[in-house]
Protein backbone atom coordinates (compact mmCIF):
# COMPACT_ATOMS: atom_id res chain seq x y z
CA MET A 1 -18.26 -20.20 -12.66
CA HIS A 2 -17.22 -23.10 -10.42
CA ILE A 3 -20.23 -24.57 -8.61
CA ILE A 4 -18.85 -24.02 -5.07
CA LEU A 5 -17.91 -20.42 -5.81
CA ALA A 6 -21.30 -19.82 -7.46
CA ASN A 7 -23.02 -21.19 -4.35
CA HIS A 8 -21.10 -18.75 -2.15
CA VAL A 9 -21.94 -15.84 -4.47
CA ASN A 10 -25.62 -16.79 -4.26
CA GLU A 11 -25.33 -17.17 -0.50
CA LEU A 12 -24.07 -13.59 -0.22
CA ARG A 13 -26.84 -12.43 -2.59
CA ASP A 14 -29.45 -14.00 -0.33
CA ASP A 15 -27.78 -12.72 2.85
CA PHE A 16 -28.09 -9.13 1.70
CA GLY A 17 -31.30 -9.58 -0.30
CA TYR A 18 -29.86 -8.31 -3.58
CA GLN A 19 -32.24 -8.50 -6.52
CA GLY A 20 -32.05 -7.52 -10.17
CA LEU A 21 -28.25 -7.91 -10.41
CA ASN A 22 -26.57 -10.10 -13.01
CA GLU A 23 -23.97 -12.77 -12.26
CA SER A 24 -21.04 -10.55 -13.19
CA LYS A 25 -22.12 -7.77 -10.82
CA LEU A 26 -22.82 -10.21 -8.02
CA PHE A 27 -19.33 -11.66 -8.48
CA GLU A 28 -17.84 -8.16 -8.17
CA ILE A 29 -19.79 -7.59 -4.94
CA PHE A 30 -18.71 -11.00 -3.62
CA CYS A 31 -15.03 -10.30 -4.36
CA ASN A 32 -15.26 -6.87 -2.74
CA TYR A 33 -16.83 -8.39 0.37
CA CYS A 34 -14.17 -11.09 0.69
CA VAL A 35 -11.25 -8.76 0.02
CA VAL A 36 -12.32 -5.71 2.03
CA SER A 37 -13.16 -7.94 5.00
CA ARG A 38 -9.46 -8.80 5.18
CA HIS A 39 -8.71 -5.17 6.01
CA PHE A 40 -11.87 -4.01 7.77
CA LEU A 41 -13.24 -6.08 10.65
CA GLY A 42 -16.56 -4.29 11.03
CA ARG A 43 -19.88 -5.01 9.38
CA PHE A 44 -20.66 -3.37 6.05
CA ASP A 45 -22.77 -3.77 2.93
CA PRO A 46 -20.33 -4.61 0.11
CA ILE A 47 -22.39 -2.70 -2.43
CA GLU A 48 -21.12 0.45 -0.67
CA VAL A 49 -17.57 -0.29 -1.87
CA THR A 50 -18.57 -1.51 -5.36
CA THR A 51 -18.17 0.86 -8.31
CA ASN A 52 -20.52 1.43 -11.21
CA GLU A 53 -20.26 -0.42 -14.53
CA ASP A 54 -18.13 2.18 -16.35
CA ASP A 55 -15.76 3.12 -13.55
CA ALA A 56 -12.29 3.06 -15.10
CA ALA A 57 -11.54 -0.68 -14.85
CA ILE A 58 -11.83 -0.62 -11.05
CA ASP A 59 -14.62 -2.69 -9.50
CA GLY A 60 -14.10 -1.94 -5.83
CA ILE A 61 -12.54 0.75 -3.66
CA ALA A 62 -12.33 0.82 0.13
CA ILE A 63 -10.49 3.23 2.42
CA VAL A 64 -10.03 2.16 6.03
CA ILE A 65 -8.80 4.80 8.48
CA ASP A 66 -8.14 3.96 12.13
CA GLY A 67 -10.18 0.78 11.79
CA ASP A 68 -13.25 2.45 10.27
CA LEU A 69 -14.51 2.18 6.69
CA ILE A 70 -14.60 5.77 5.41
CA THR A 71 -16.94 6.40 2.48
CA THR A 72 -17.42 10.18 2.44
CA LEU A 73 -15.21 13.24 2.31
CA GLU A 74 -16.90 14.66 5.41
CA ASP A 75 -16.10 11.52 7.41
CA ALA A 76 -12.46 11.67 6.34
CA VAL A 77 -12.19 15.29 7.45
CA GLU A 78 -13.80 14.40 10.77
CA VAL A 79 -11.36 11.54 11.41
CA PHE A 80 -8.38 13.84 11.03
CA ASN A 81 -9.99 16.62 13.08
CA THR A 82 -9.66 14.51 16.24
CA HIS A 83 -6.66 14.64 18.58
CA LYS A 84 -5.54 11.19 17.48
CA THR A 85 -2.32 10.67 15.57
CA ASN A 86 -0.55 7.61 14.15
CA LEU A 87 -3.72 6.58 12.28
CA LEU A 88 -3.37 3.44 10.19
CA VAL A 89 -4.67 4.00 6.65
CA ASP A 90 -5.30 1.12 4.22
CA ILE A 91 -6.55 1.69 0.67
CA VAL A 92 -7.96 -1.30 -1.23
CA PHE A 93 -8.51 -1.58 -4.99
CA VAL A 94 -10.30 -4.55 -6.58
CA GLN A 95 -10.81 -5.74 -10.13
CA ALA A 96 -13.10 -8.76 -10.54
CA LYS A 97 -13.64 -10.89 -13.64
CA SER A 98 -16.24 -13.64 -13.36
CA GLY A 99 -14.53 -15.62 -16.14
CA GLU A 100 -11.93 -18.24 -15.30
CA ALA A 101 -8.96 -16.87 -17.25
CA PHE A 102 -6.26 -14.43 -16.16
CA GLN A 103 -5.95 -12.36 -19.35
CA LYS A 104 -2.92 -10.13 -19.87
CA ALA A 105 -5.07 -7.55 -21.67
CA ASP A 106 -7.48 -7.36 -18.73
CA VAL A 107 -4.63 -6.96 -16.24
CA ALA A 108 -3.13 -4.22 -18.43
CA ASN A 109 -6.51 -2.50 -18.54
CA PHE A 110 -6.66 -2.66 -14.75
CA LYS A 111 -3.23 -1.01 -14.59
CA MET A 112 -4.44 1.77 -16.87
CA GLY A 113 -7.41 2.36 -14.57
CA LEU A 114 -5.15 2.49 -11.51
CA GLU A 115 -2.75 4.89 -13.23
CA ASP A 116 -5.60 7.20 -14.16
CA PHE A 117 -7.13 7.01 -10.67
CA LEU A 118 -3.85 7.55 -8.80
CA SER A 119 -3.12 10.63 -10.86
CA LEU A 120 -5.88 12.07 -8.63
CA GLU A 121 -7.06 13.98 -11.70
CA PRO A 122 -8.59 11.15 -13.75
CA LYS A 123 -9.54 11.42 -17.39
CA LEU A 124 -11.52 8.17 -17.63
CA PRO A 125 -15.22 8.01 -16.65
CA ASN A 126 -15.64 7.86 -12.87
CA GLY A 127 -18.76 7.38 -10.80
CA LYS A 128 -19.63 8.73 -7.35
CA LEU A 129 -17.61 6.14 -5.40
CA ASN A 130 -14.47 6.83 -7.42
CA GLU A 131 -14.84 10.59 -7.18
CA GLU A 132 -15.52 10.49 -3.45
CA SER A 133 -12.59 8.12 -2.89
CA ILE A 134 -10.21 10.46 -4.69
CA GLU A 135 -11.30 13.31 -2.44
CA ILE A 136 -10.81 11.11 0.65
CA ILE A 137 -7.31 10.16 -0.50
CA LYS A 138 -6.50 13.85 -0.97
CA VAL A 139 -7.53 14.44 2.65
CA VAL A 140 -5.27 11.56 3.74
CA LEU A 141 -2.34 12.98 1.80
CA ALA A 142 -2.95 16.42 3.33
CA ASN A 143 -2.73 14.92 6.82
CA LEU A 144 0.29 12.62 6.53
CA LYS A 145 1.70 13.87 9.83
CA LYS A 146 -1.22 12.05 11.49
CA VAL A 147 -0.84 8.88 9.39
CA ARG A 148 1.18 5.93 10.64
CA ASN A 149 4.50 5.70 8.79
CA ARG A 150 3.61 9.08 7.23
CA ARG A 151 2.00 7.32 4.26
CA PRO A 152 -0.98 5.04 3.68
CA ASN A 153 -0.74 1.37 2.67
CA VAL A 154 -2.29 0.11 -0.56
CA HIS A 155 -3.62 -3.36 -1.33
CA VAL A 156 -4.48 -4.28 -4.92
CA TYR A 157 -6.47 -7.42 -5.79
CA TYR A 158 -7.22 -8.89 -9.19
CA CYS A 159 -9.88 -11.60 -8.84
CA THR A 160 -11.24 -14.25 -11.19
CA SER A 161 -13.21 -17.46 -10.77
CA GLY A 162 -10.37 -19.49 -12.29
CA THR A 163 -7.00 -20.73 -11.05
CA TYR A 164 -3.94 -18.50 -10.90
CA LYS A 165 -0.93 -20.42 -12.25
CA ALA A 166 1.57 -17.54 -12.29
CA GLU A 167 2.39 -17.85 -15.99
CA ARG A 168 5.38 -15.69 -16.84
CA GLU A 169 3.50 -13.01 -18.79
CA ILE A 170 0.67 -12.71 -16.27
CA LYS A 171 3.05 -12.65 -13.32
CA ALA A 172 5.07 -9.95 -15.06
CA ALA A 173 1.90 -7.92 -15.63
CA PHE A 174 1.18 -7.92 -11.89
CA GLU A 175 4.80 -7.00 -11.13
CA ILE A 176 4.46 -4.03 -13.51
CA ILE A 177 1.42 -2.85 -11.52
CA GLU A 178 3.32 -3.20 -8.25
CA ASN A 179 6.37 -1.36 -9.57
CA TYR A 180 4.23 1.44 -10.98
CA ILE A 181 2.46 1.99 -7.65
CA LYS A 182 5.75 1.93 -5.75
CA ASP A 183 7.16 4.52 -8.15
CA THR A 184 4.36 6.93 -7.28
CA GLU A 185 5.88 7.11 -3.77
CA LEU A 186 2.38 7.73 -2.40
CA PHE A 187 2.33 4.61 -0.25
CA PHE A 188 4.36 3.09 2.58
CA SER A 189 3.66 -0.51 1.62
CA VAL A 190 2.28 -1.96 -1.61
CA SER A 191 0.79 -5.42 -2.13
CA VAL A 192 -0.63 -6.80 -5.36
CA THR A 193 -2.55 -10.08 -5.08
CA ALA A 194 -3.80 -12.34 -7.85
CA ALA A 195 -6.82 -14.05 -6.31
CA GLY A 196 -8.24 -17.01 -8.15
CA ARG A 197 -10.97 -19.40 -7.11
CA GLY A 198 -8.87 -21.05 -4.41
CA GLU A 199 -7.91 -17.76 -2.79
CA LEU A 200 -11.48 -16.43 -2.89
CA LEU A 201 -12.84 -19.61 -1.30
CA LYS A 202 -10.26 -19.26 1.46
CA PHE A 203 -11.05 -15.58 2.00
CA PHE A 204 -14.75 -16.41 2.28
CA ALA A 205 -14.13 -19.32 4.65
CA ASP A 206 -11.98 -17.10 6.86
CA LEU A 207 -15.03 -14.90 7.48
CA SER A 208 -16.89 -17.65 9.30
CA ASP A 209 -14.35 -20.24 10.43
CA LYS A 210 -13.59 -20.66 14.11
CA ASN A 211 -10.31 -19.50 15.56
CA GLU A 212 -8.55 -22.61 16.82
CA ALA A 213 -4.99 -23.05 18.04
CA LYS A 214 -2.75 -25.33 20.07
CA LEU A 215 0.10 -24.00 22.15
CA THR A 216 2.74 -25.74 24.28
CA LEU A 217 3.47 -24.12 27.64
CA ILE A 218 6.90 -24.04 29.25
CA ASP A 219 5.26 -23.96 32.67
CA TYR A 220 1.95 -22.99 34.19
CA PHE A 221 -0.19 -22.90 37.30
CA GLY A 222 -3.94 -23.15 37.56
CA MET A 223 -6.30 -20.81 39.40
CA PRO A 224 -9.42 -21.86 41.32
CA ALA A 225 -12.72 -21.97 39.43
CA MET A 226 -14.73 -18.77 39.72
CA PRO A 227 -18.33 -17.84 38.84
CA GLY A 228 -18.60 -17.83 35.04
CA ILE A 229 -14.96 -18.96 34.71
CA PRO A 230 -14.64 -22.76 34.93
CA GLN A 231 -10.86 -22.75 34.51
CA SER A 232 -7.98 -20.33 34.05
CA TYR A 233 -4.20 -20.59 33.94
CA VAL A 234 -1.14 -18.39 34.02
CA GLY A 235 1.51 -19.80 31.71
CA VAL A 236 4.99 -19.06 30.47
CA VAL A 237 5.30 -19.50 26.70
CA ALA A 238 8.09 -19.17 24.17
CA ALA A 239 7.30 -15.88 22.43
CA SER A 240 8.00 -17.25 18.95
CA ASN A 241 5.67 -20.19 19.61
CA TYR A 242 2.93 -17.80 20.75
CA VAL A 243 3.27 -15.65 17.64
CA ARG A 244 3.29 -18.55 15.17
CA SER A 245 0.51 -20.54 16.88
CA LEU A 246 -1.97 -17.82 17.85
CA LEU A 247 -1.17 -14.68 15.85
CA CYS A 248 -0.08 -15.70 12.32
CA ASP A 249 -2.43 -16.56 9.49
CA SER A 250 -1.52 -19.04 6.77
CA ASP A 251 0.53 -16.35 4.99
CA GLY A 252 2.44 -15.39 8.13
CA GLU A 253 0.56 -12.09 8.40
CA LEU A 254 -0.85 -10.83 11.69
CA LYS A 255 -4.31 -12.31 12.24
CA GLN A 256 -6.27 -9.16 13.05
CA SER A 257 -9.44 -11.09 13.86
CA VAL A 258 -8.00 -12.32 17.18
CA PHE A 259 -7.96 -8.71 18.40
CA GLU A 260 -11.62 -7.97 17.65
CA GLU A 261 -12.49 -7.74 21.34
CA ASN A 262 -9.39 -5.77 22.26
CA VAL A 263 -10.71 -2.26 22.70
CA ARG A 264 -7.53 -0.60 21.45
CA SER A 265 -5.79 -1.33 18.16
CA PHE A 266 -2.04 -1.41 17.58
CA LEU A 267 -0.52 2.05 18.07
CA GLY A 268 2.52 1.48 15.85
CA SER A 269 6.20 0.90 16.47
CA ASP A 270 6.91 4.61 17.00
CA ASN A 271 4.66 4.64 20.06
CA ASP A 272 6.82 5.08 23.20
CA VAL A 273 5.73 1.83 24.87
CA ASN A 274 6.00 -0.23 21.71
CA GLY A 275 9.34 1.31 20.89
CA ALA A 276 10.59 0.24 24.33
CA ILE A 277 9.32 -3.31 23.74
CA GLN A 278 11.14 -3.40 20.41
CA ARG A 279 14.40 -2.14 21.94
CA THR A 280 14.16 -4.85 24.61
CA LEU A 281 13.78 -7.51 21.93
CA GLN A 282 16.74 -6.15 20.02
CA SER A 283 19.01 -6.25 23.07
CA ASP A 284 20.92 -9.53 23.51
CA GLU A 285 20.78 -9.19 27.30
CA LYS A 286 17.36 -7.64 27.92
CA ARG A 287 15.42 -9.97 25.64
CA LYS A 288 16.16 -12.80 28.10
CA LEU A 289 14.32 -10.79 30.76
CA PHE A 290 11.28 -10.11 28.58
CA SER A 291 8.85 -12.24 30.59
CA VAL A 292 9.54 -10.21 33.76
CA LEU A 293 9.84 -6.80 32.07
CA ASN A 294 6.55 -7.10 30.16
CA ASN A 295 3.10 -6.93 31.76
CA GLY A 296 1.94 -9.98 29.83
CA ILE A 297 -1.02 -10.93 27.68
CA THR A 298 -4.59 -12.05 28.42
CA VAL A 299 -6.37 -14.57 26.16
CA VAL A 300 -10.04 -15.44 26.65
CA ALA A 301 -11.83 -18.37 25.00
CA PRO A 302 -15.28 -19.93 25.47
CA GLU A 303 -13.63 -23.35 25.08
CA LEU A 304 -10.24 -24.24 26.56
CA THR A 305 -8.59 -27.60 27.12
CA LEU A 306 -5.26 -28.21 28.89
CA THR A 307 -3.49 -31.57 28.69
CA PRO A 308 -1.27 -31.66 31.82
CA ASN A 309 1.24 -34.34 30.74
CA THR A 310 2.10 -32.57 27.47
CA ARG A 311 1.44 -29.03 28.78
CA GLU A 312 -0.51 -28.38 25.60
CA ILE A 313 -3.41 -25.96 25.66
CA HIS A 314 -6.12 -26.04 22.98
CA LEU A 315 -8.13 -22.85 22.37
CA THR A 316 -11.33 -22.39 20.37
CA ASN A 317 -12.65 -18.98 19.27
CA TYR A 318 -9.99 -17.27 21.36
CA GLN A 319 -9.46 -13.53 21.61
CA VAL A 320 -6.45 -11.53 22.77
CA ILE A 321 -8.30 -9.06 24.99
CA ASN A 322 -5.24 -7.45 26.57
CA GLY A 323 -1.76 -7.25 25.14
CA CYS A 324 -2.44 -6.09 21.58
CA GLN A 325 0.59 -3.79 21.70
CA THR A 326 2.88 -6.54 22.98
CA SER A 327 1.49 -9.12 20.55
CA SER A 328 1.77 -6.87 17.50
CA THR A 329 5.30 -5.83 18.41
CA LEU A 330 6.33 -9.47 18.92
CA HIS A 331 4.93 -10.31 15.48
CA ALA A 332 6.76 -7.38 13.88
CA ASN A 333 10.02 -8.58 15.49
CA LEU A 334 9.57 -12.31 14.95
CA ASP A 335 13.12 -12.63 13.65
CA GLN A 336 14.41 -11.33 17.02
CA LEU A 337 12.52 -13.95 19.04
CA THR A 338 15.23 -16.39 20.03
CA ASP A 339 14.53 -19.44 22.17
CA ASP A 340 15.25 -17.52 25.37
CA VAL A 341 12.48 -14.92 24.77
CA ASN A 342 9.42 -15.90 26.80
CA VAL A 343 6.13 -14.19 27.55
CA VAL A 344 3.61 -14.58 30.38
CA ILE A 345 0.05 -15.28 29.23
CA LYS A 346 -3.15 -15.52 31.24
CA PHE A 347 -5.57 -18.04 29.67
CA ILE A 348 -9.19 -17.73 30.76
CA GLU A 349 -12.09 -19.97 29.80
CA SER A 350 -15.24 -17.87 29.83
CA PRO A 351 -18.27 -19.34 28.08
CA ASP A 352 -20.41 -16.69 29.76
CA ASN A 353 -20.73 -13.38 27.89
CA GLU A 354 -21.14 -11.28 31.02
CA SER A 355 -17.98 -12.64 32.63
CA SER A 356 -16.05 -11.99 29.42
CA SER A 357 -17.29 -8.42 29.33
CA ASP A 358 -16.20 -7.81 32.91
CA ILE A 359 -12.75 -9.20 32.14
CA ILE A 360 -12.40 -7.02 29.03
CA SER A 361 -13.44 -3.91 30.92
CA ALA A 362 -11.14 -4.62 33.88
CA THR A 363 -8.08 -5.39 31.76
CA ASN A 364 -8.53 -2.40 29.45
CA SER A 365 -9.03 0.56 31.76
CA GLN A 366 -6.35 2.79 30.24
CA SER A 367 -7.38 6.43 30.09
CA ASP A 368 -6.54 6.88 26.41
CA ILE A 369 -9.00 4.27 25.15
CA PRO A 370 -12.00 5.93 23.46
CA LYS A 371 -15.23 5.75 25.47
CA GLU A 372 -17.22 4.19 22.62
CA ALA A 373 -15.15 1.03 23.00
CA PHE A 374 -16.96 0.26 26.27
CA TYR A 375 -20.61 0.89 25.31
CA GLY A 376 -21.15 -2.78 24.56
CA LEU A 377 -20.05 -3.63 28.09
CA ARG A 378 -22.69 -1.47 29.78
CA GLY A 379 -25.38 -3.18 31.79
CA LYS A 380 -28.08 -1.67 29.58
CA ALA A 381 -26.40 -3.06 26.45
CA LYS A 382 -26.53 -6.52 28.03
CA LEU A 383 -30.27 -6.08 28.68
CA VAL A 384 -30.84 -4.84 25.12
CA GLN A 385 -29.17 -7.99 23.80
CA LYS A 386 -31.42 -10.13 26.01
CA TYR A 387 -34.44 -8.24 24.66
CA PHE A 388 -33.35 -9.06 21.10
CA ASP A 389 -33.00 -12.71 22.13
CA ALA A 390 -36.45 -12.75 23.74
CA ARG A 391 -38.05 -11.20 20.65
CA ASN A 392 -36.31 -13.74 18.43
CA GLN A 393 -37.85 -16.59 20.41
CA GLN A 394 -41.28 -15.30 19.39
CA THR A 395 -40.36 -14.44 15.79
CA PRO A 396 -40.19 -16.63 12.64
CA ALA A 397 -36.70 -17.07 11.17
CA GLU A 398 -37.27 -14.54 8.39
CA GLY A 399 -37.94 -11.78 10.93
CA LYS A 400 -35.06 -12.32 13.36
CA ILE A 401 -32.31 -9.77 13.92
CA TYR A 402 -29.33 -10.02 16.29
CA PHE A 403 -27.43 -7.56 18.48
CA GLU A 404 -23.72 -8.37 18.42
CA ARG A 405 -22.84 -6.66 21.67
CA ARG A 406 -19.30 -8.03 21.69
CA GLN A 407 -17.49 -7.90 18.38
CA GLY A 408 -17.24 -11.27 16.66
CA GLU A 409 -19.44 -13.20 19.12
CA PHE A 410 -21.65 -14.49 16.28
CA ARG A 411 -18.70 -15.43 14.09
CA GLY A 412 -18.99 -18.91 12.65
CA VAL A 413 -22.55 -19.64 13.79
CA GLY A 414 -24.14 -19.36 10.33
CA LEU A 415 -26.25 -16.23 10.80
CA GLN A 416 -27.23 -14.15 7.79
CA VAL A 417 -24.80 -11.22 7.76
CA SER A 418 -27.40 -8.53 7.12
CA ARG A 419 -29.36 -9.58 10.25
CA VAL A 420 -26.49 -8.89 12.67
CA PHE A 421 -25.95 -5.39 14.06
CA ASP A 422 -23.04 -4.30 16.22
CA VAL A 423 -23.00 -1.68 18.97
CA LYS A 424 -22.28 1.18 16.60
CA GLU A 425 -25.14 0.30 14.24
CA VAL A 426 -27.68 -0.19 17.03
CA ALA A 427 -26.62 3.14 18.56
CA ARG A 428 -27.03 4.88 15.19
CA CYS A 429 -30.50 3.38 14.71
CA TYR A 430 -31.66 4.45 18.17
CA ALA A 431 -30.23 7.96 17.79
CA ALA A 432 -31.85 8.40 14.37
CA MET A 433 -35.31 7.18 15.37
CA PHE A 434 -35.73 8.15 19.01
CA LEU A 435 -33.22 10.94 19.61
CA ASN A 436 -34.21 12.57 16.29
CA GLN A 437 -30.57 12.81 15.24
CA PRO A 438 -30.48 11.09 11.83
CA HIS A 439 -27.97 13.74 10.72
CA ASN A 440 -25.52 12.47 13.35
CA SER A 441 -26.19 8.83 12.42
CA ALA A 442 -25.30 9.74 8.83
CA ARG A 443 -21.92 11.11 9.88
CA TYR A 444 -18.63 9.37 10.65
CA VAL A 445 -19.68 6.33 12.64
CA ARG A 446 -17.88 7.31 15.85
CA ALA A 447 -19.48 10.76 15.78
CA ILE A 448 -22.69 9.34 17.20
CA PHE A 449 -20.93 8.62 20.48
CA ALA A 450 -19.43 12.10 20.64
CA ALA A 451 -22.75 13.78 19.84
CA SER A 452 -25.14 11.54 21.79
CA GLY A 453 -22.97 9.39 24.06
CA GLU A 454 -24.61 10.37 27.34
CA ASN A 455 -28.03 9.47 25.88
CA LEU A 456 -27.08 6.01 24.61
CA PHE A 457 -27.71 2.79 26.55
CA ARG A 458 -28.91 4.69 29.62
CA ASP A 459 -30.04 2.58 32.54
CA ASP A 460 -33.66 3.76 32.36
CA ASP A 461 -34.09 3.46 28.57
CA HIS A 462 -36.63 0.88 27.49
CA GLU A 463 -34.94 -1.89 25.50
CA SER A 464 -37.81 -2.01 22.99
CA TYR A 465 -36.70 1.30 21.45
CA TYR A 466 -33.31 -0.14 20.51
CA TYR A 467 -34.87 -3.25 19.01
CA CYS A 468 -37.60 -1.34 17.15
CA SER A 469 -35.23 1.16 15.54
CA THR A 470 -32.81 -1.58 14.47
CA LEU A 471 -35.65 -3.67 13.05
CA ALA A 472 -36.86 -0.64 11.08
CA LEU A 473 -33.42 -0.17 9.53
CA TYR A 474 -33.18 -3.88 8.71
CA LYS A 475 -36.55 -3.90 6.95
CA TYR A 476 -35.76 -0.76 5.00
CA GLN A 477 -32.33 -2.09 4.06
CA THR A 478 -34.00 -5.19 2.57
CA LEU A 479 -36.11 -2.88 0.42
CA ILE A 480 -32.97 -0.99 -0.66
CA ASN A 481 -31.07 -4.13 -1.62
CA GLY A 482 -34.15 -5.66 -3.21
CA ARG A 483 -34.68 -2.48 -5.21
CA LYS A 484 -38.30 -2.25 -4.04
CA ILE A 485 -40.46 0.91 -3.86
CA GLY A 486 -37.48 2.89 -5.18
CA ALA A 487 -35.81 2.61 -1.75
CA GLN A 488 -32.36 2.34 -3.35
CA ASN A 489 -32.66 6.02 -4.25
CA TYR A 490 -32.86 6.88 -0.55
CA LEU A 491 -29.83 4.87 0.61
CA LYS A 492 -28.02 7.84 2.16
CA LEU A 493 -31.29 9.06 3.65
CA ARG A 494 -32.10 5.77 5.39
CA TRP A 495 -31.52 7.31 8.82
CA HIS A 496 -34.04 10.06 8.07
CA VAL A 497 -36.49 7.46 6.76
CA ILE A 498 -36.47 5.58 10.06
CA GLN A 499 -36.75 8.88 11.94
CA ALA A 500 -39.99 9.63 10.09
CA PHE A 501 -41.25 6.04 10.26
CA LYS A 502 -42.39 6.34 13.88
CA TRP A 503 -44.49 9.43 13.16
CA PHE A 504 -46.31 7.95 10.18
CA ALA A 505 -46.76 4.58 11.94
CA HIS A 506 -48.60 6.33 14.80
CA GLY A 507 -50.15 9.18 12.84
CA LYS A 508 -48.72 11.77 15.22
CA VAL A 509 -45.38 13.29 16.12
CA LEU A 510 -45.72 13.00 19.90
CA VAL A 511 -43.33 10.26 21.07
CA PRO A 512 -43.02 8.88 24.63
CA GLU A 513 -39.63 9.40 26.26
CA PRO A 514 -37.35 6.32 26.28
CA ASN A 515 -37.82 5.95 30.06
CA SER A 516 -41.62 6.35 29.88
CA LYS A 517 -44.01 3.57 30.90
CA LYS A 518 -45.66 4.10 27.52
CA ALA A 519 -42.46 3.38 25.58
CA ASP A 520 -42.99 -0.37 25.28
CA VAL A 521 -46.54 -0.05 23.95
CA TYR A 522 -45.42 2.66 21.52
CA ALA A 523 -42.57 0.50 20.18
CA THR A 524 -44.68 -2.66 20.05
CA LYS A 525 -47.16 -1.11 17.61
CA MET A 526 -44.30 -0.43 15.18
CA ILE A 527 -42.68 -3.81 15.76
CA ASP A 528 -45.99 -5.52 14.94
CA ALA A 529 -46.22 -3.57 11.68
CA LEU A 530 -42.59 -4.35 10.79
CA GLN A 531 -43.11 -8.06 11.45
CA SER A 532 -46.58 -8.32 9.88
CA ASP A 533 -47.25 -10.98 7.25
CA ASP A 534 -48.91 -8.43 4.96
CA ARG A 535 -45.86 -6.13 5.10
CA ALA A 536 -47.84 -3.26 6.55
CA TYR A 537 -44.59 -1.36 6.93
CA ILE A 538 -44.14 -0.80 3.19
CA PRO A 539 -46.85 1.90 2.81
CA ILE A 540 -45.37 3.62 5.87
CA PHE A 541 -41.91 3.69 4.31
CA GLU A 542 -43.47 5.06 1.11
CA LYS A 543 -44.95 7.93 3.12
CA CYS A 544 -41.48 8.62 4.56
CA GLN A 545 -40.02 8.78 1.06
CA ARG A 546 -42.75 11.13 -0.15
CA ALA A 547 -42.09 13.40 2.84
CA ILE A 548 -38.41 13.58 1.89
CA ASP A 549 -39.40 14.30 -1.72
CA HIS A 550 -41.58 17.18 -0.53
CA VAL A 551 -38.83 18.70 1.63
CA GLY A 552 -36.32 18.15 -1.17
CA PHE A 553 -33.23 15.96 -1.37
CA PRO A 554 -30.43 17.49 0.71
CA THR A 555 -26.88 18.01 -0.45
CA THR A 556 -24.24 15.69 0.99
CA ASP A 557 -23.29 18.42 3.45
CA SER A 558 -26.81 19.38 4.58
CA LEU A 559 -27.67 15.67 4.98
CA LYS A 560 -25.41 15.70 8.04
CA ARG A 561 -26.77 18.92 9.51
CA GLY A 562 -29.62 19.28 11.96
CA LYS A 563 -31.57 21.72 9.79
CA PHE A 564 -32.67 19.08 7.28
CA SER A 565 -33.77 16.75 10.11
CA GLN A 566 -35.80 19.62 11.59
CA ASP A 567 -37.27 20.58 8.21
CA LEU A 568 -38.41 16.98 7.74
CA ALA A 569 -39.93 16.91 11.22
CA ASP A 570 -41.75 20.20 10.59
CA HIS A 571 -43.17 18.90 7.31
CA VAL A 572 -44.43 15.67 8.90
CA ARG A 573 -45.94 17.62 11.81
CA GLN A 574 -47.82 19.81 9.34
CA ASP A 575 -48.85 16.80 7.26
CA LEU A 576 -50.22 14.96 10.30
CA GLY A 577 -51.82 18.04 11.76
CA GLY A 578 -49.66 18.55 14.83
């Protein structure tokens, strides 16, 4: 394997603490991480989308529904049981070969695996991920009236550590795969990508590189400096220039990463508002009025430079925080953007996190935006992040964890991926450990806000509980990935493990309320154990595993029901004597 690629594979191995895996398996995990991250913007452990050794010539499968990575049948059912419609569904298949050659026989074998899988009644050996994915796809196909374009999209990647030269036979082999998948008529759009070393290096770099762009303004005016906002401008920009400069990646595709802080994703061209935007752009007369007919776009960046004589604005790590619908529709209609189509954009420099949060909240107050989108903007969430920061100042590098309150705020700063937790993950940790709802944490990620929303990030909660529960999950996850104490066998039960951890750490089941004066002392005892040089937390985790063994491993369904959580609590209470 090429030395640079090998270094990146090892970097990912160290980030997630994988141990006992050979080079070939690590390369599969690396490819899955790079590829799936192109379609899913959240944080995930790539081993969750990596198949077993004998899984029908497919090395990775990911299903992304409405922006969430769906890994269980129950989660898929829950997604479609909501009132939401027009859900974007992307299905990703990956084959990874650590060798440097693109072999026709290997590509043909991959096609055979895809054919067998997409029959939805496979004959080849399939592991748990494959079987679960087939059931999820069946749920998608049973709910096409709620799927955008009435069919999912599919993205197929064949990865090697070599260089893809598009030799005639190999290129034809990939075209055969594409044609076969199109002929199934299961998918709205089909893409097949041959990813060699160069492509994989680019995919990996895209995960950490800064967003930078230059844009020429037709006209602008500046606004006075405000607290937390050194400079801001309202500008008129050629719409085509905006799309090409700020929204397109190197392949001309929409750069989804610039919308990470926009609390609502694209609703599709058949949405009433977006349909109206599209009709305006398609009208020879109305498109000239676009800048006055449209509400405009808001772009925030921690670094912004305007050169007055050239009217050129330079943006670093920018985010489109309002105007996702307009931006996405402009990109989809790029060929309609003549020179007389302009758009009004508000550019705001906001190096201060709190000011950015206020702007995001104020510019995204539509009633149809889900409540969970705003949890990271709550005052308590800001204090929890400051608590994480304060703890990190007192903690050696190997013990630090980070709360990414605003999506993407730690992008490009070189932090170990497995140490960063977003709002959803921190909420799940807290609910599992201190609300005794590990069954809800184990469900579809957004379910935690529906089930426990009013009890999350409350003003009187002590911040230490959020830090402690997240630290517990991080430490246990390192044991899972390092294959220590058999923790990998309890992967799906990790939320129940951290629920029980607090009881065994204190030797009793009585827990101070989150708003109690005793909460900080209670959490600190566990934090000290979790950060101890002698790894005092390991025997505690072993007790948690033995408790689960005694109660008995739950089925996938009962794992997400309150009864198993209560049975575990009852057993620990009896074990500890009350």
